[in-house]
Short mmCIF file of C-alpha atoms and ligand atoms in Angstrom, two decimals:
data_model
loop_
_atom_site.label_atom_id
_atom_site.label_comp_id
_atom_site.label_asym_id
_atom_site.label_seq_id
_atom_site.Cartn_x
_atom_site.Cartn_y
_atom_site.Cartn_z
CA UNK A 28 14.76 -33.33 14.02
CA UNK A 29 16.19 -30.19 12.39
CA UNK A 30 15.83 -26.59 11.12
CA UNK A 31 15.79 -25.81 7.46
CA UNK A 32 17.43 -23.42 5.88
CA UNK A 33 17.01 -22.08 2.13
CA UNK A 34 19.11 -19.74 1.01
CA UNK A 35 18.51 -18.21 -2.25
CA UNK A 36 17.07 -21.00 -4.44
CA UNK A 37 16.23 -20.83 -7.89
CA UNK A 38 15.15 -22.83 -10.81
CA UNK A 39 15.01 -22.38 -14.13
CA UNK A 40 13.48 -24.91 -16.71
CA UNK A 41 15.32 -23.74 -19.90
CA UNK A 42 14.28 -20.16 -20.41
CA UNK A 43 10.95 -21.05 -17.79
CA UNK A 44 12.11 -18.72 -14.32
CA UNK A 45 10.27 -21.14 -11.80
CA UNK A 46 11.48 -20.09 -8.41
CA UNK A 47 13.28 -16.82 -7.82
CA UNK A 48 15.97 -16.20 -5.11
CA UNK A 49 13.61 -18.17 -2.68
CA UNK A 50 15.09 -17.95 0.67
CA UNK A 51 13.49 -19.25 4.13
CA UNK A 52 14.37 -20.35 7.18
CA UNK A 53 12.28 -22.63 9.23
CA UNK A 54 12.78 -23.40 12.88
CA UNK A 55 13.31 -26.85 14.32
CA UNK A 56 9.73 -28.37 14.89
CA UNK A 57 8.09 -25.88 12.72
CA UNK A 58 5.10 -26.58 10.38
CA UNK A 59 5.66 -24.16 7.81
CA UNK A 60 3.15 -24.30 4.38
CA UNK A 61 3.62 -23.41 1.07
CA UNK A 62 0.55 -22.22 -0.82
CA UNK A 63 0.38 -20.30 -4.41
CA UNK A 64 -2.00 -21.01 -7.38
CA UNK A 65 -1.29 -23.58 -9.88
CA UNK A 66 2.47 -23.27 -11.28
CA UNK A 67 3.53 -21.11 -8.76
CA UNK A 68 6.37 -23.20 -7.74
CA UNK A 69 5.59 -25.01 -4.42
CA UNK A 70 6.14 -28.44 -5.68
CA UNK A 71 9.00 -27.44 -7.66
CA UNK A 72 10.41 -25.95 -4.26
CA UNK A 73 9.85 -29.27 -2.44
CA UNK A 74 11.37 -31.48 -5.07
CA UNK A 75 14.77 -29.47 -4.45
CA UNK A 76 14.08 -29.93 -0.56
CA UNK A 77 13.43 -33.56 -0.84
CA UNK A 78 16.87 -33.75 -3.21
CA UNK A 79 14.78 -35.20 -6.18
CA UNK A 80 15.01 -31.91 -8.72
CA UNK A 81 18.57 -30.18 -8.61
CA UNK A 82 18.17 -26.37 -7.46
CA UNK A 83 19.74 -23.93 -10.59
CA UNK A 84 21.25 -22.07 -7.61
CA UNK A 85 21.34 -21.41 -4.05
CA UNK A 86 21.77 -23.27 -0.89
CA UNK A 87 20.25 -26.00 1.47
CA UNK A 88 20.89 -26.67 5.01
CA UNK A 89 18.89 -29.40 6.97
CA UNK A 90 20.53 -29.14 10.41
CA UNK A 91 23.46 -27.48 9.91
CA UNK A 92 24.34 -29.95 7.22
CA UNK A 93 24.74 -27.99 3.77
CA UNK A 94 22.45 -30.63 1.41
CA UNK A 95 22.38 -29.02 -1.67
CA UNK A 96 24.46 -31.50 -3.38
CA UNK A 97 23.05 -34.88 -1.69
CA UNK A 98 21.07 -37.47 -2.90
CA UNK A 99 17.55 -37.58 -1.71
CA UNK A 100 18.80 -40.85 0.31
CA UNK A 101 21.20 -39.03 2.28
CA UNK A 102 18.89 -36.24 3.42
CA UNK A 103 17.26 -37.82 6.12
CA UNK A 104 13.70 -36.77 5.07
CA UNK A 105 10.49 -38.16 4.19
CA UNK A 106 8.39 -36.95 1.77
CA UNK A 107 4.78 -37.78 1.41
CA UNK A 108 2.74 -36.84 -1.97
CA UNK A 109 -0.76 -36.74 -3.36
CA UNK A 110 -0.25 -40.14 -4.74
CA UNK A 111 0.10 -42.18 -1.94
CA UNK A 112 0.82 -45.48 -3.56
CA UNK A 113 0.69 -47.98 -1.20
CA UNK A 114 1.43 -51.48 -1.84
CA UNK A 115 -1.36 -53.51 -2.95
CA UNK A 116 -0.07 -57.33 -2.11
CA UNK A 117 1.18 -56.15 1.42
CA UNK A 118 -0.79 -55.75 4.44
CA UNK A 119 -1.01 -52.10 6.44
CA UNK A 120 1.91 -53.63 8.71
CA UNK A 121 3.99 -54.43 6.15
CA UNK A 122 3.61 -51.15 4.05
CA UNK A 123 4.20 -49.69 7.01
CA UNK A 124 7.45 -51.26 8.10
CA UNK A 125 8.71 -51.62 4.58
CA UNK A 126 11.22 -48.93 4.42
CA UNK A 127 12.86 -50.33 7.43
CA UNK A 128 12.91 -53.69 6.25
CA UNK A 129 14.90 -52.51 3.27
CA UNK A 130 17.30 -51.05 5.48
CA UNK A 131 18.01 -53.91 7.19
CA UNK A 132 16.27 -53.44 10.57
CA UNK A 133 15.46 -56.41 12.96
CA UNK A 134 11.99 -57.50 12.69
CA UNK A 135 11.29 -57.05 16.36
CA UNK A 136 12.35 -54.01 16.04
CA UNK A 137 10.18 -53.35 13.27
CA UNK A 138 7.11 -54.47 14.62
CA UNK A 139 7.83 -52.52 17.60
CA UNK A 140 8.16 -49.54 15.87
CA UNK A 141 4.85 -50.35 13.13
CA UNK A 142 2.92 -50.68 15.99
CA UNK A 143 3.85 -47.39 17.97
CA UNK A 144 2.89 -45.66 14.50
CA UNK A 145 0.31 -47.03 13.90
CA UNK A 146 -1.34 -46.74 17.40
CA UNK A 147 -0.36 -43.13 17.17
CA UNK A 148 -2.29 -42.83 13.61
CA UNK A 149 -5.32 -45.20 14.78
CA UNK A 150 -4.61 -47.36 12.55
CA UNK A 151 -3.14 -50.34 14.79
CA UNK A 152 -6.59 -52.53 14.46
CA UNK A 153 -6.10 -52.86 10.53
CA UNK A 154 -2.30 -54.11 10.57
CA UNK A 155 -3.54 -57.32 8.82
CA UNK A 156 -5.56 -55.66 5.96
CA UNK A 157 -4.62 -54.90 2.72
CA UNK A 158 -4.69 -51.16 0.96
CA UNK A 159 -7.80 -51.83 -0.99
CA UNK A 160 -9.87 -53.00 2.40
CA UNK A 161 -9.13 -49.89 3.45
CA UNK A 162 -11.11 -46.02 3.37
CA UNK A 163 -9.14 -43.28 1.51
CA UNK A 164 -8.48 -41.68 4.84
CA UNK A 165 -7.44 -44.72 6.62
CA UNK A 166 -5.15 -45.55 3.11
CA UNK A 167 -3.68 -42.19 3.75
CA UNK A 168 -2.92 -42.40 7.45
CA UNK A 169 -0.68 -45.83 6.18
CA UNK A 170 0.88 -43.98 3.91
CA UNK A 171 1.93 -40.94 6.81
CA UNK A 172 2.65 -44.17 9.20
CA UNK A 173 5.32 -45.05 6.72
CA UNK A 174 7.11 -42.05 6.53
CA UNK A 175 7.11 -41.57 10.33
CA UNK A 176 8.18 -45.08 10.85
CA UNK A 177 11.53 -43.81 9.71
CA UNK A 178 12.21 -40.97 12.01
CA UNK A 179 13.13 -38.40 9.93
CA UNK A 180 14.60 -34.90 10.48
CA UNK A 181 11.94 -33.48 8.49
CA UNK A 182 8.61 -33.82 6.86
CA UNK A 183 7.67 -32.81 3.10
CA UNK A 184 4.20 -32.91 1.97
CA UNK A 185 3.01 -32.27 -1.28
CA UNK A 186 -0.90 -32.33 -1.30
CA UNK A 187 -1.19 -35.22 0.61
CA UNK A 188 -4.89 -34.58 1.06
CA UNK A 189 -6.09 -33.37 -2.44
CA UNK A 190 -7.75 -37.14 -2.77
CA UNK A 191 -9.78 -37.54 -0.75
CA UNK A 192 -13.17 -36.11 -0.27
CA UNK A 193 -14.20 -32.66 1.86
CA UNK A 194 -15.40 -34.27 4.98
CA UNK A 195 -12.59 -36.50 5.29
CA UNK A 196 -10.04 -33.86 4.19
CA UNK A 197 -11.39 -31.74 7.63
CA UNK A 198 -10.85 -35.06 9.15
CA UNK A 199 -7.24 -35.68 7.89
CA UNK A 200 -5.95 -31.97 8.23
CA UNK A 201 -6.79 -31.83 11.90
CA UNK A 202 -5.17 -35.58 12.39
CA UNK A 203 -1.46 -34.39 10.93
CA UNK A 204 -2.34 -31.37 12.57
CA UNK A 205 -2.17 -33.33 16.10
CA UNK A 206 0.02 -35.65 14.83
CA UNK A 207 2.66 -32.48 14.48
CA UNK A 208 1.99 -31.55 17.77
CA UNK A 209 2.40 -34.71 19.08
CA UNK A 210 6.19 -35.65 17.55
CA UNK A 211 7.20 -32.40 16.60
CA UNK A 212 9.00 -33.03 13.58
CA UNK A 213 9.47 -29.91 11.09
CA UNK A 214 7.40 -29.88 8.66
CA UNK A 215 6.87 -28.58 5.17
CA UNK A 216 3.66 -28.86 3.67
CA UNK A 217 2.64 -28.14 0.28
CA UNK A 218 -1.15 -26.72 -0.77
CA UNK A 219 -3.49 -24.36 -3.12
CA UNK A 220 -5.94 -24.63 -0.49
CA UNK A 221 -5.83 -21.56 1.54
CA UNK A 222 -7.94 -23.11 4.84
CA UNK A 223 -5.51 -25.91 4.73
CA UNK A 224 -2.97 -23.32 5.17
CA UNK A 225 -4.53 -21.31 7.62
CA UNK A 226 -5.85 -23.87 9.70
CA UNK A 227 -2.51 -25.98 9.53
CA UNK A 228 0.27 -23.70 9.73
CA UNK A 229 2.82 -21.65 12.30
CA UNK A 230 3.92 -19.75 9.55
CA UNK A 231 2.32 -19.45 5.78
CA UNK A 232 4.45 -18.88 2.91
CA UNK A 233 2.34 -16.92 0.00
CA UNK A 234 4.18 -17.60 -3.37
CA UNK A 235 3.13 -16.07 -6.62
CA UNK A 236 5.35 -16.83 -9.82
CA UNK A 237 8.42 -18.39 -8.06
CA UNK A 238 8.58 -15.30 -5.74
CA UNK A 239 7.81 -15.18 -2.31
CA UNK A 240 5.23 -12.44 -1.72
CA UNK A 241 4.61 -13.18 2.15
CA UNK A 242 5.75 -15.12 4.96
CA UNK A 243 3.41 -15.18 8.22
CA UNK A 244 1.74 -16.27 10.69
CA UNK A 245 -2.06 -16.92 9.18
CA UNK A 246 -3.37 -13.96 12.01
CA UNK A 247 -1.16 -11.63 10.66
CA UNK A 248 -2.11 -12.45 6.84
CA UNK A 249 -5.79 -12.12 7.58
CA UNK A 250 -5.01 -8.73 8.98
CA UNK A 251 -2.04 -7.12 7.94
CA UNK A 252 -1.87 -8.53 4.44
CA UNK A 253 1.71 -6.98 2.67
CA UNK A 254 -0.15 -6.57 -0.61
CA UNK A 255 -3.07 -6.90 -3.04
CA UNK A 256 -2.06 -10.30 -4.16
CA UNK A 257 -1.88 -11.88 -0.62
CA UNK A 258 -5.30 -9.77 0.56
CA UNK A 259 -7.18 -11.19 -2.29
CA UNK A 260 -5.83 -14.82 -1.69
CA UNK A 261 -6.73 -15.06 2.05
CA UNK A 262 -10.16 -15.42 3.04
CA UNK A 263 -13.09 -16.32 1.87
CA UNK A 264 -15.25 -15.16 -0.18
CA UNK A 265 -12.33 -13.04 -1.00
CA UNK A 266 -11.12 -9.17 -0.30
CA UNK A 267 -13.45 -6.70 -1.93
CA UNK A 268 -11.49 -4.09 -4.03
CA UNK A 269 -12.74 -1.12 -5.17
CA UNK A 270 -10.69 2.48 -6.70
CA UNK A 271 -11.05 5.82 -4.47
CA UNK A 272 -9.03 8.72 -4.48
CA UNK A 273 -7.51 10.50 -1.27
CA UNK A 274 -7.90 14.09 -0.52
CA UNK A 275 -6.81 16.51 1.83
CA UNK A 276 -6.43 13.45 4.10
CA UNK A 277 -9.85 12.03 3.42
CA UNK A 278 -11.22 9.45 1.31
CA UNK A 279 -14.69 8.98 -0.18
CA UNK A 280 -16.47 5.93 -0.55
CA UNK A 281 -20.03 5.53 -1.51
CA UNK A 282 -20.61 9.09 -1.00
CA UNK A 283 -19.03 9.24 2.38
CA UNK A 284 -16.36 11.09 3.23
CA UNK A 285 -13.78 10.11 6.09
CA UNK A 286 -10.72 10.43 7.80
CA UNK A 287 -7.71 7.94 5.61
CA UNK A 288 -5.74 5.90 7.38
CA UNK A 289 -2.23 7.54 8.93
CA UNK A 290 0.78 8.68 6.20
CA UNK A 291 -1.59 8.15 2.83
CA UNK A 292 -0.95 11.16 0.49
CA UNK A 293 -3.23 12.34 -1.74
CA UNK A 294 -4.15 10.56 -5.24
CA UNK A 295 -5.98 7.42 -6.29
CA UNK A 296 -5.93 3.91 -4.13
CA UNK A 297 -7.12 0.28 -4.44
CA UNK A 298 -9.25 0.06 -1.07
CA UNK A 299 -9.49 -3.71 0.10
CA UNK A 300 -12.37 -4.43 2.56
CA UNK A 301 -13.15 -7.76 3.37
CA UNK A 302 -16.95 -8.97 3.36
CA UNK A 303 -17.54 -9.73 7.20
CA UNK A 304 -16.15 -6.38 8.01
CA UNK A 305 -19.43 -4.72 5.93
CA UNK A 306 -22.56 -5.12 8.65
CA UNK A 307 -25.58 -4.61 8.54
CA UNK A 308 -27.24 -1.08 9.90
CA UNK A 309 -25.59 1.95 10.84
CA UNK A 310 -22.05 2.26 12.12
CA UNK A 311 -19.01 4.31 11.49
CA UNK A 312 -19.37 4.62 7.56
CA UNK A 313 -23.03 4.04 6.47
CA UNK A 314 -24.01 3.82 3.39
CA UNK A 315 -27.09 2.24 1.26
CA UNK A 316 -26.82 -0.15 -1.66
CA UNK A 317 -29.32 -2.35 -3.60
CA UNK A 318 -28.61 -5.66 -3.96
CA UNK A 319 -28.02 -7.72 -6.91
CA UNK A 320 -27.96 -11.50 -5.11
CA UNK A 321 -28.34 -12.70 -2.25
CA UNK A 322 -27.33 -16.30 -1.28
CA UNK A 323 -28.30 -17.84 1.51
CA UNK A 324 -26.14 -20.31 3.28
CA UNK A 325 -28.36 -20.70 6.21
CA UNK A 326 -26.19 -19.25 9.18
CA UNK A 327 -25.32 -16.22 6.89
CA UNK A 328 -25.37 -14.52 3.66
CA UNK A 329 -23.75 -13.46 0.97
CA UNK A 330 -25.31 -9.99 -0.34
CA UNK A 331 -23.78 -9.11 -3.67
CA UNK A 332 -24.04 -5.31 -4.72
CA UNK A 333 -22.58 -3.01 -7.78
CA UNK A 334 -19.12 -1.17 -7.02
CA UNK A 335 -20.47 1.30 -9.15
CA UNK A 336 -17.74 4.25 -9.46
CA UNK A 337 -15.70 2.49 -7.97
CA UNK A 338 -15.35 -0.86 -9.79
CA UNK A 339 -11.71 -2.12 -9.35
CA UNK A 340 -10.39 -4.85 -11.88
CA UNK A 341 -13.19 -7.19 -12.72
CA UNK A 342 -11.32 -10.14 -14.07
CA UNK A 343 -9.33 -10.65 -10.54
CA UNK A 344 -11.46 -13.40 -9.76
CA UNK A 345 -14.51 -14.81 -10.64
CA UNK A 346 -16.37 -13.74 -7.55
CA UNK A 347 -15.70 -10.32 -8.34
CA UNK A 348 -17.85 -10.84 -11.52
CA UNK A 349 -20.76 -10.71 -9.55
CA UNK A 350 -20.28 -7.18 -7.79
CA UNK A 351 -18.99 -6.44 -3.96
CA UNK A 352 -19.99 -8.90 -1.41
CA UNK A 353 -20.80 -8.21 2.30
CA UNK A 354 -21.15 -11.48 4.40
CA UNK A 355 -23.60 -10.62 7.12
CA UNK A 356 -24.69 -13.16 9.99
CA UNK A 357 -28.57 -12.21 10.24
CA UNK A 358 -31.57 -15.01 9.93
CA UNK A 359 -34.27 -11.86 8.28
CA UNK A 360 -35.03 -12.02 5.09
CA UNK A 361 -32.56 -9.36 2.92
CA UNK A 362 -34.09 -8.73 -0.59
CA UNK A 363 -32.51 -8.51 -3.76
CA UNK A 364 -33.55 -5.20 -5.44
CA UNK A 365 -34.76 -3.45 -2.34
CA UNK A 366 -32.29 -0.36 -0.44
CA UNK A 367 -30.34 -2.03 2.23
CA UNK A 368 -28.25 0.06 5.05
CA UNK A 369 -24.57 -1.54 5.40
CA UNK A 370 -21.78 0.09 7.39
CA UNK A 371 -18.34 -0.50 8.11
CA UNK A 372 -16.08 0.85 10.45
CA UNK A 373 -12.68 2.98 8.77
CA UNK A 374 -10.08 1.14 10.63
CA UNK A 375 -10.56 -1.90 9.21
CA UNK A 376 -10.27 -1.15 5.63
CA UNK A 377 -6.78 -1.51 3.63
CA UNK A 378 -5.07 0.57 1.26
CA UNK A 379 -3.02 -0.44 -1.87
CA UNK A 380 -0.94 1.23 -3.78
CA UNK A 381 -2.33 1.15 -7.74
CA UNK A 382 1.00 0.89 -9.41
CA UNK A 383 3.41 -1.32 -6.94
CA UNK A 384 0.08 -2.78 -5.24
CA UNK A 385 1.42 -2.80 -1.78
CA UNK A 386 -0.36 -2.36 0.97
CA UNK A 387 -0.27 1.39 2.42
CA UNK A 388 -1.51 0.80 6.43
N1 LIG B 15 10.16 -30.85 -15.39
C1 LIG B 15 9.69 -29.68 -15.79
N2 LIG B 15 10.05 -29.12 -16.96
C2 LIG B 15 9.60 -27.93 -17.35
N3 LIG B 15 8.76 -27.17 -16.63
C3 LIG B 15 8.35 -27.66 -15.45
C4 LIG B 15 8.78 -28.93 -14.96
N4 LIG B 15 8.21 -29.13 -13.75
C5 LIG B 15 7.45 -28.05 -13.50
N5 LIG B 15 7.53 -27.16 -14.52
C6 LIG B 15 6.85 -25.85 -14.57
O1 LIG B 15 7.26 -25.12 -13.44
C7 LIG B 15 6.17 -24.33 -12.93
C8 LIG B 15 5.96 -24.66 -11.47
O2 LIG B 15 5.50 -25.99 -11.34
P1 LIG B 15 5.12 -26.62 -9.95
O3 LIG B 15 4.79 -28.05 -10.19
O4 LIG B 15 6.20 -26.35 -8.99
O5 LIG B 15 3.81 -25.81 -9.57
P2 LIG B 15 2.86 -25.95 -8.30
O6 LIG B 15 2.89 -24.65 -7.60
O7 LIG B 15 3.20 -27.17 -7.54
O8 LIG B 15 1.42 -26.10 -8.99
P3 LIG B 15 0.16 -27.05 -8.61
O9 LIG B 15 -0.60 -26.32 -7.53
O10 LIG B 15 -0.62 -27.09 -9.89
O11 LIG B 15 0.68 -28.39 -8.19
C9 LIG B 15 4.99 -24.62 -13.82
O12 LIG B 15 4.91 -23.60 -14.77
C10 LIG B 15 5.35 -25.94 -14.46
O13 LIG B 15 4.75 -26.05 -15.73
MG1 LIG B 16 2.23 -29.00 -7.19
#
């Protein structure tokens, strides 16, 4: 087991800028994700980890072992991808215990070591099967087993859950979840999916274009979110955005007029307020609104309603097409059309800067 340090990597694909000065240093024992949207980087970060893309620049420690120039061989790491290819003509055992057998280990000591793994992964009843007698989840599971079985200083996971289906992907995450706590081996794991990351992680990294735009702990992403970009990524449904101008120290919103958050000088802001802080009724900032949808997902809802004035950026994502959203828990009927009371309460809302879109409070 070992820290990882990465100092300073970049990448450039010809004239393509794919990571920038990316620099991050993870503890020993640490489950640390990476998350972005599509093309962000995060693979292309954990192909330089694993040794398998060259970094343009920069430094890699694993330990306190500088492995920027070793092969992937030498790196004492085991990477598992979204392609889990195991092999078809071997049983779960033997896929299991086949990167020791290539090293040259004795067989008792293999099976010793297949069968510790695979009692640890619940697998150890299907060590005579073969891959295709196998679920997706239980084919994935082999295909962790195997990386285990080699003791490695570190784990690197790129997607290793993207195949299989929702239910079993809850199932999965929370298995390598206790499966980290379990051996404690640091861990970097690779994902678009933002409750994967949340759920999953000590720390989240938030990447955006080959820069790093926030590193946290997922409680202090939810709250303290260091700009637009990260606010509108976390949670779900997203961040609702809307334009309103400070004054004298106050802000309006939906005709109300209150006290703005600590140090915010006057001029025009991107307020971010995030659906399950709206509620239903009176509270500290009331206001009425019609709604335009409601959708009903049985423990709560999702009541859509017009930013009016204060429409922020449409096109951010496509939820904002359909207005602001408040997600209230409440089993009465809410009607689309007819003048609902929603409140929320002024310390909970954040404030962006429009031009550097940082967060203000
Ligand atoms: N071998 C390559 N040659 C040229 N460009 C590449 C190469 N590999 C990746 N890229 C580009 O680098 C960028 C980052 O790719 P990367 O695979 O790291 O993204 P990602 O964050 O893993 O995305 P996804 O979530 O879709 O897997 C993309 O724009 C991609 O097209
Ligand atoms: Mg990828």
């Amino acid at each position: 087991m070992a820290g990882i340090s990465i100092q300073n990597v970049y990448k450039n694909y010809g004239a393509l800028n794919v990571l920038k000065e990316f620099s991050l240093d993870i503890a020993d024992g640490e489950f640390v994700v990476l998350v972005g949207p599509s093309g962000c980087g995060k693979s292309t970060m954990l192909k330089i980890l694993a040794g398998l893309e060259p970094a343009s620049g920069g430094k890699i420690l694993i330990g306190d072992r500088d492995v920027t120039d070793l092969a992937p061989g030498d790196r004492d790491i085991a990477m598992v991808f979204q392609n889990y290819a195991l092999y078809p003509h071997l049983t779960v055992g033997q896929n299991i215990g086949f990167g020791l057998k290539m090293r040259g280990t004795p067989k008792a000591e293999i099976d010793k070591r297949v069968r510790e793994v695979a009692k640890i992964l619940a697998v150890d009843h299907l060590l005579e099967r073969r891959p295709k007698a196998l679920s997706g989840g239980q084919r994935q599971r082999v295909a962790l087993g195997r990386a285990i079985v080699r003791e490695p200083r570190a784990f690197l996971m790129d997607e290793p859950l993207s195949n299989l289906d929702a239910k079993l992907r809850v199932h999965t995450r929370a298995e390598i979840s206790a499966l980290h706590k379990r051996i404690g081996v640091t861990t970097v794991y690779v994902t678009h999916d933002q409750i994967e990351a949340m759920t999953m992680a000590d720390r989240v990294v938030i990447m955006r274009d080959g820069v790093i735009q926030q590193i946290a702990d997922p409680d202090t992403l939810f709250a303290r979110p260091a700009n637009l970009f990260v606010a509108g990524f976390i949670g779900s449904p997203g961040m609702n955005f809307l334009r309103a101008t400070v004054e004298g120290g106050r802000l309006t919103l939906f005709g109300q007029t209150f006290d703005a958050p600590a140090g915010v000088g006057a001029g025009e802001v991107i307020v971010g307020i995030r659906p399950e802080h709206l509620a239903l009724g009176q509270g500290n900032v009331t206001f009425t609104v019609k709604p335009v949808l409601v959708e009903s997902l049985g423990s709560e809802k999702y009541v859509y309603f017009e930013p009016g004035a204060h429409a922020y950026a449409a096109s951010r994502d496509e939820e904002r097409g359909k207005g602001l959203i408040a997600r209230i828990a409440h089993a009465g009927p809410i009607r689309e059309g007819e003048e609902l009371t929603l409140s929320f309460n002024a310390s909970e809302i954040h404030l962006f800067d429009t031009k550097t879109e940082k967060a203000m409070n």
